[in-house]
Amino acid sequence: MATKTTECTETGTAAGTGARKDDETTAAAGAPEERAVDAAQPDEDAVASAAEGEGEGDPEEAAGDKAPSGVGQGAGAVVSAALGLVSLSGGWIGTVASAREQLVGQLRTSSTASVATQVKEVYGDAWHTTALWAGLFALAALITGVVVLARPAFGVPGRPQAPWIKSVAWAGVSLGVIGLLLAVLKYSDALLGLPSTG
């Protein structure tokens, strides 16, 4: 009986040891397969970081960062239109220059001078000074508007100019042309010339 128990114990131990060895062998054999499966499946964190990296390196975004935003062109168009309006209204500088020229004419003209001389020196020169300053503002408006309209030809190819920039720049060019024409007519006394004193 004791012998039988010993034999059973030895058989059970041998079977248990054999089972353990089989499990270890299976585990060792399965380890490379698991490693191969893990290597074949990419890490989710790596995929997410790669996707973020691709988003940052998007060519359109990179081109958008390097391409001009058009703020300078818009500002130039607005300045052109404003200068055109100033050329039509005369502006503060034209008014001050006219008043100064009128004062100089009064100081240089004697009280014994003829009426025609007084009118020319006091009012005529002041009128011409106003026309001259209006013409300068009109010319500045015209040049600024033309530069804004011509800028896309020298900028980034394929990047169109915003429609509102074109509209405002064309308005500045138009006002500049009108202001320049009026300034020339005023300066040459073809428009609102001095009254005849004869």
mmCIF file of C-alpha atoms in Angstrom:
data_model
loop_
_atom_site.group_PDB
_atom_site.id
_atom_site.type_symbol
_atom_site.label_atom_id
_atom_site.label_comp_id
_atom_site.label_asym_id
_atom_site.label_seq_id
_atom_site.Cartn_x
_atom_site.Cartn_y
_atom_site.Cartn_z
ATOM 1 C CA MET A 1 0.000 0.000 0.000
ATOM 2 C CA ALA A 2 2.766 2.327 0.902
ATOM 3 C CA THR A 3 4.459 1.397 -2.300
ATOM 4 C CA LYS A 4 1.368 2.143 -4.287
ATOM 5 C CA THR A 5 1.039 5.580 -2.725
ATOM 6 C CA THR A 6 4.657 6.336 -3.429
ATOM 7 C CA GLU A 7 4.284 5.233 -7.015
ATOM 8 C CA CYS A 8 1.153 7.439 -7.399
ATOM 9 C CA THR A 9 2.925 10.346 -5.839
ATOM 10 C CA GLU A 10 5.923 9.891 -8.100
ATOM 11 C CA THR A 11 3.665 9.483 -11.122
ATOM 12 C CA GLY A 12 1.638 12.569 -10.161
ATOM 13 C CA THR A 13 4.789 14.583 -9.605
ATOM 14 C CA ALA A 14 6.258 13.432 -12.880
ATOM 15 C CA ALA A 15 2.998 14.282 -14.674
ATOM 16 C CA GLY A 16 2.845 17.675 -12.964
ATOM 17 C CA THR A 17 6.435 18.409 -13.875
ATOM 18 C CA GLY A 18 5.806 17.360 -17.443
ATOM 19 C CA ALA A 19 2.744 19.589 -17.601
ATOM 20 C CA ARG A 20 4.767 22.502 -16.283
ATOM 21 C CA LYS A 21 7.455 21.908 -18.879
ATOM 22 C CA ASP A 22 4.822 21.762 -21.626
ATOM 23 C CA ASP A 23 3.339 25.091 -20.423
ATOM 24 C CA GLU A 24 6.755 26.739 -20.342
ATOM 25 C CA THR A 25 7.578 25.424 -23.801
ATOM 26 C CA THR A 26 4.253 26.664 -25.149
ATOM 27 C CA ALA A 27 4.737 30.046 -23.479
ATOM 28 C CA ALA A 28 8.268 30.306 -24.863
ATOM 29 C CA ALA A 29 7.086 29.309 -28.321
ATOM 30 C CA GLY A 30 4.159 31.763 -28.171
ATOM 31 C CA ALA A 31 6.303 34.706 -27.076
ATOM 32 C CA PRO A 32 7.841 35.361 -30.497
ATOM 33 C CA GLU A 33 4.413 35.217 -32.121
ATOM 34 C CA GLU A 34 3.092 37.797 -29.654
ATOM 35 C CA ARG A 35 6.119 39.972 -30.262
ATOM 36 C CA ALA A 36 5.612 39.689 -34.026
ATOM 37 C CA VAL A 37 1.927 40.676 -33.659
ATOM 38 C CA ASP A 38 2.890 43.632 -31.411
ATOM 39 C CA ALA A 39 5.496 44.760 -33.922
ATOM 40 C CA ALA A 40 2.981 44.502 -36.779
ATOM 41 C CA GLN A 41 0.431 46.695 -34.934
ATOM 42 C CA PRO A 42 1.668 50.281 -34.586
ATOM 43 C CA ASP A 43 1.388 52.049 -31.272
ATOM 44 C CA GLU A 44 -1.681 54.302 -31.034
ATOM 45 C CA ASP A 45 0.370 57.141 -29.503
ATOM 46 C CA ALA A 46 2.845 56.951 -32.389
ATOM 47 C CA VAL A 47 0.000 57.094 -34.901
ATOM 48 C CA ALA A 48 -1.558 60.126 -33.171
ATOM 49 C CA SER A 49 1.750 62.008 -32.981
ATOM 50 C CA ALA A 50 2.475 61.198 -36.643
ATOM 51 C CA ALA A 51 -0.949 62.538 -37.618
ATOM 52 C CA GLU A 52 -0.278 65.746 -35.679
ATOM 53 C CA GLY A 53 3.104 66.067 -37.360
ATOM 54 C CA GLU A 54 1.485 65.684 -40.790
ATOM 55 C CA GLY A 55 -1.080 68.352 -39.921
ATOM 56 C CA GLU A 56 1.657 70.778 -38.932
ATOM 57 C CA GLY A 57 3.618 70.097 -42.082
ATOM 58 C CA ASP A 58 0.630 70.698 -44.386
ATOM 59 C CA PRO A 59 1.922 72.524 -47.474
ATOM 60 C CA GLU A 60 -1.126 74.776 -47.703
ATOM 61 C CA GLU A 61 -0.740 75.925 -44.106
ATOM 62 C CA ALA A 62 2.981 76.427 -44.564
ATOM 63 C CA ALA A 63 2.334 78.438 -47.710
ATOM 64 C CA GLY A 64 -0.349 80.421 -45.871
ATOM 65 C CA ASP A 65 2.105 81.346 -43.122
ATOM 66 C CA LYS A 66 4.733 82.521 -45.612
ATOM 67 C CA ALA A 67 2.356 84.205 -48.075
ATOM 68 C CA PRO A 68 1.481 87.863 -47.510
ATOM 69 C CA SER A 69 -1.868 88.497 -45.883
ATOM 70 C CA GLY A 70 -2.741 91.509 -48.029
ATOM 71 C CA VAL A 71 -2.947 93.916 -45.090
ATOM 72 C CA GLY A 72 -0.404 96.259 -46.667
ATOM 73 C CA GLN A 73 -2.288 96.295 -49.968
ATOM 74 C CA GLY A 74 -5.559 97.019 -48.185
ATOM 75 C CA ALA A 75 -3.979 99.863 -46.230
ATOM 76 C CA GLY A 76 -2.488 101.281 -49.426
ATOM 77 C CA ALA A 77 -5.879 101.180 -51.137
ATOM 78 C CA VAL A 78 -7.540 103.017 -48.240
ATOM 79 C CA VAL A 79 -4.745 105.616 -48.174
ATOM 80 C CA SER A 80 -5.151 106.140 -51.912
ATOM 81 C CA ALA A 81 -8.891 106.777 -51.561
ATOM 82 C CA ALA A 82 -8.321 109.115 -48.593
ATOM 83 C CA LEU A 83 -5.708 111.118 -50.507
ATOM 84 C CA GLY A 84 -8.121 111.388 -53.424
ATOM 85 C CA LEU A 85 -10.803 112.816 -51.129
ATOM 86 C CA VAL A 86 -8.327 115.278 -49.626
ATOM 87 C CA SER A 87 -7.334 116.428 -53.109
ATOM 88 C CA LEU A 88 -10.984 117.277 -53.854
ATOM 89 C CA SER A 89 -11.705 119.002 -50.539
ATOM 90 C CA GLY A 90 -8.438 120.947 -50.336
ATOM 91 C CA GLY A 91 -7.336 119.595 -46.983
ATOM 92 C CA TRP A 92 -5.910 121.344 -43.964
ATOM 93 C CA ILE A 93 -2.439 121.806 -45.474
ATOM 94 C CA GLY A 94 -3.879 123.463 -48.579
ATOM 95 C CA THR A 95 -5.971 125.819 -46.453
ATOM 96 C CA VAL A 96 -3.014 126.829 -44.290
ATOM 97 C CA ALA A 97 -0.746 127.304 -47.321
ATOM 98 C CA SER A 98 -3.414 129.433 -49.014
ATOM 99 C CA ALA A 99 -3.869 131.609 -45.923
ATOM 100 C CA ARG A 100 -0.115 132.073 -45.643
ATOM 101 C CA GLU A 101 0.181 133.051 -49.300
ATOM 102 C CA GLN A 102 -2.653 135.524 -48.848
ATOM 103 C CA LEU A 103 -0.873 137.111 -45.863
ATOM 104 C CA VAL A 104 2.400 137.337 -47.809
ATOM 105 C CA GLY A 105 0.532 138.996 -50.694
ATOM 106 C CA GLN A 106 -0.962 141.570 -48.352
ATOM 107 C CA LEU A 107 2.438 142.383 -46.858
ATOM 108 C CA ARG A 108 4.151 142.736 -50.238
ATOM 109 C CA THR A 109 1.440 144.785 -51.903
ATOM 110 C CA SER A 110 1.403 148.448 -51.125
ATOM 111 C CA SER A 111 -1.834 150.281 -50.545
ATOM 112 C CA THR A 112 -1.168 152.392 -53.601
ATOM 113 C CA ALA A 113 -0.987 149.381 -55.953
ATOM 114 C CA SER A 114 -3.660 148.906 -58.559
ATOM 115 C CA VAL A 115 -6.723 146.784 -57.905
ATOM 116 C CA ALA A 116 -5.600 144.149 -60.440
ATOM 117 C CA THR A 117 -2.228 143.817 -58.690
ATOM 118 C CA GLN A 118 -3.847 143.556 -55.263
ATOM 119 C CA VAL A 119 -6.303 140.905 -56.436
ATOM 120 C CA LYS A 120 -3.551 138.901 -58.077
ATOM 121 C CA GLU A 121 -1.102 139.097 -55.173
ATOM 122 C CA VAL A 122 -3.603 138.599 -52.365
ATOM 123 C CA TYR A 123 -6.152 136.215 -53.876
ATOM 124 C CA GLY A 124 -4.701 134.837 -57.084
ATOM 125 C CA ASP A 125 -1.517 133.438 -55.555
ATOM 126 C CA ALA A 126 -3.493 131.952 -52.650
ATOM 127 C CA TRP A 127 -5.858 130.288 -55.141
ATOM 128 C CA HIS A 128 -2.942 128.857 -57.102
ATOM 129 C CA THR A 129 -1.336 127.570 -53.886
ATOM 130 C CA THR A 130 -4.557 125.745 -52.989
ATOM 131 C CA ALA A 131 -4.689 124.239 -56.491
ATOM 132 C CA LEU A 132 -1.031 123.199 -56.232
ATOM 133 C CA TRP A 133 -1.530 121.348 -52.939
ATOM 134 C CA ALA A 134 -4.701 119.693 -54.243
ATOM 135 C CA GLY A 135 -2.756 118.533 -57.288
ATOM 136 C CA LEU A 136 0.004 117.085 -55.101
ATOM 137 C CA PHE A 137 -2.539 115.117 -53.052
ATOM 138 C CA ALA A 138 -4.250 113.936 -56.235
ATOM 139 C CA LEU A 139 -0.941 112.790 -57.704
ATOM 140 C CA ALA A 140 -0.088 110.919 -54.490
ATOM 141 C CA ALA A 141 -3.513 109.220 -54.563
ATOM 142 C CA LEU A 142 -3.059 108.243 -58.195
ATOM 143 C CA ILE A 143 0.428 106.780 -57.679
ATOM 144 C CA THR A 144 -0.584 104.895 -54.512
ATOM 145 C CA GLY A 145 -3.650 103.381 -56.191
ATOM 146 C CA VAL A 146 -1.675 102.279 -59.247
ATOM 147 C CA VAL A 147 0.996 100.671 -57.044
ATOM 148 C CA VAL A 148 -1.658 98.735 -55.087
ATOM 149 C CA LEU A 149 -3.308 97.522 -58.296
ATOM 150 C CA ALA A 150 0.031 96.504 -59.840
ATOM 151 C CA ARG A 151 1.343 94.776 -56.684
ATOM 152 C CA PRO A 152 -0.133 91.278 -57.374
ATOM 153 C CA ALA A 153 1.881 91.068 -60.602
ATOM 154 C CA PHE A 154 5.072 91.135 -58.511
ATOM 155 C CA GLY A 155 3.796 89.061 -55.575
ATOM 156 C CA VAL A 156 3.106 85.372 -54.972
ATOM 157 C CA PRO A 157 1.864 83.744 -58.203
ATOM 158 C CA GLY A 158 -1.615 82.299 -58.052
ATOM 159 C CA ARG A 159 -2.646 84.357 -55.015
ATOM 160 C CA PRO A 160 -5.497 86.663 -56.107
ATOM 161 C CA GLN A 161 -6.029 90.111 -54.663
ATOM 162 C CA ALA A 162 -9.106 90.577 -52.492
ATOM 163 C CA PRO A 163 -11.988 92.210 -54.404
ATOM 164 C CA TRP A 164 -12.468 94.976 -51.834
ATOM 165 C CA ILE A 165 -8.813 95.994 -52.187
ATOM 166 C CA LYS A 166 -9.239 96.324 -55.942
ATOM 167 C CA SER A 167 -12.438 98.344 -55.515
ATOM 168 C CA VAL A 168 -10.956 100.786 -53.010
ATOM 169 C CA ALA A 169 -7.750 101.134 -55.047
ATOM 170 C CA TRP A 170 -9.757 101.888 -58.203
ATOM 171 C CA ALA A 171 -11.729 104.463 -56.216
ATOM 172 C CA GLY A 172 -8.449 106.083 -55.141
ATOM 173 C CA VAL A 173 -7.178 106.119 -58.729
ATOM 174 C CA SER A 174 -10.434 107.645 -59.977
ATOM 175 C CA LEU A 175 -10.447 110.323 -57.289
ATOM 176 C CA GLY A 176 -6.785 111.038 -58.007
ATOM 177 C CA VAL A 177 -7.455 111.534 -61.719
ATOM 178 C CA ILE A 178 -10.442 113.814 -61.031
ATOM 179 C CA GLY A 179 -8.514 115.769 -58.401
ATOM 180 C CA LEU A 180 -5.509 116.174 -60.682
ATOM 181 C CA LEU A 181 -7.694 117.391 -63.531
ATOM 182 C CA LEU A 182 -9.448 119.922 -61.292
ATOM 183 C CA ALA A 183 -6.134 121.117 -59.859
ATOM 184 C CA VAL A 184 -4.736 121.767 -63.325
ATOM 185 C CA LEU A 185 -7.901 123.625 -64.339
ATOM 186 C CA LYS A 186 -7.803 125.765 -61.167
ATOM 187 C CA TYR A 187 -4.105 126.511 -61.437
ATOM 188 C CA SER A 188 -4.408 127.560 -65.077
ATOM 189 C CA ASP A 189 -7.435 129.775 -64.245
ATOM 190 C CA ALA A 190 -9.572 127.788 -66.702
ATOM 191 C CA LEU A 191 -11.904 126.917 -63.806
ATOM 192 C CA LEU A 192 -13.079 129.696 -61.490
ATOM 193 C CA GLY A 193 -10.424 132.149 -62.615
ATOM 194 C CA LEU A 194 -9.838 135.528 -61.026
ATOM 195 C CA PRO A 195 -12.458 138.169 -61.814
ATOM 196 C CA SER A 196 -11.587 140.814 -64.327
ATOM 197 C CA THR A 197 -10.770 144.205 -62.784
ATOM 198 C CA GLY A 198 -10.520 146.179 -66.025
#
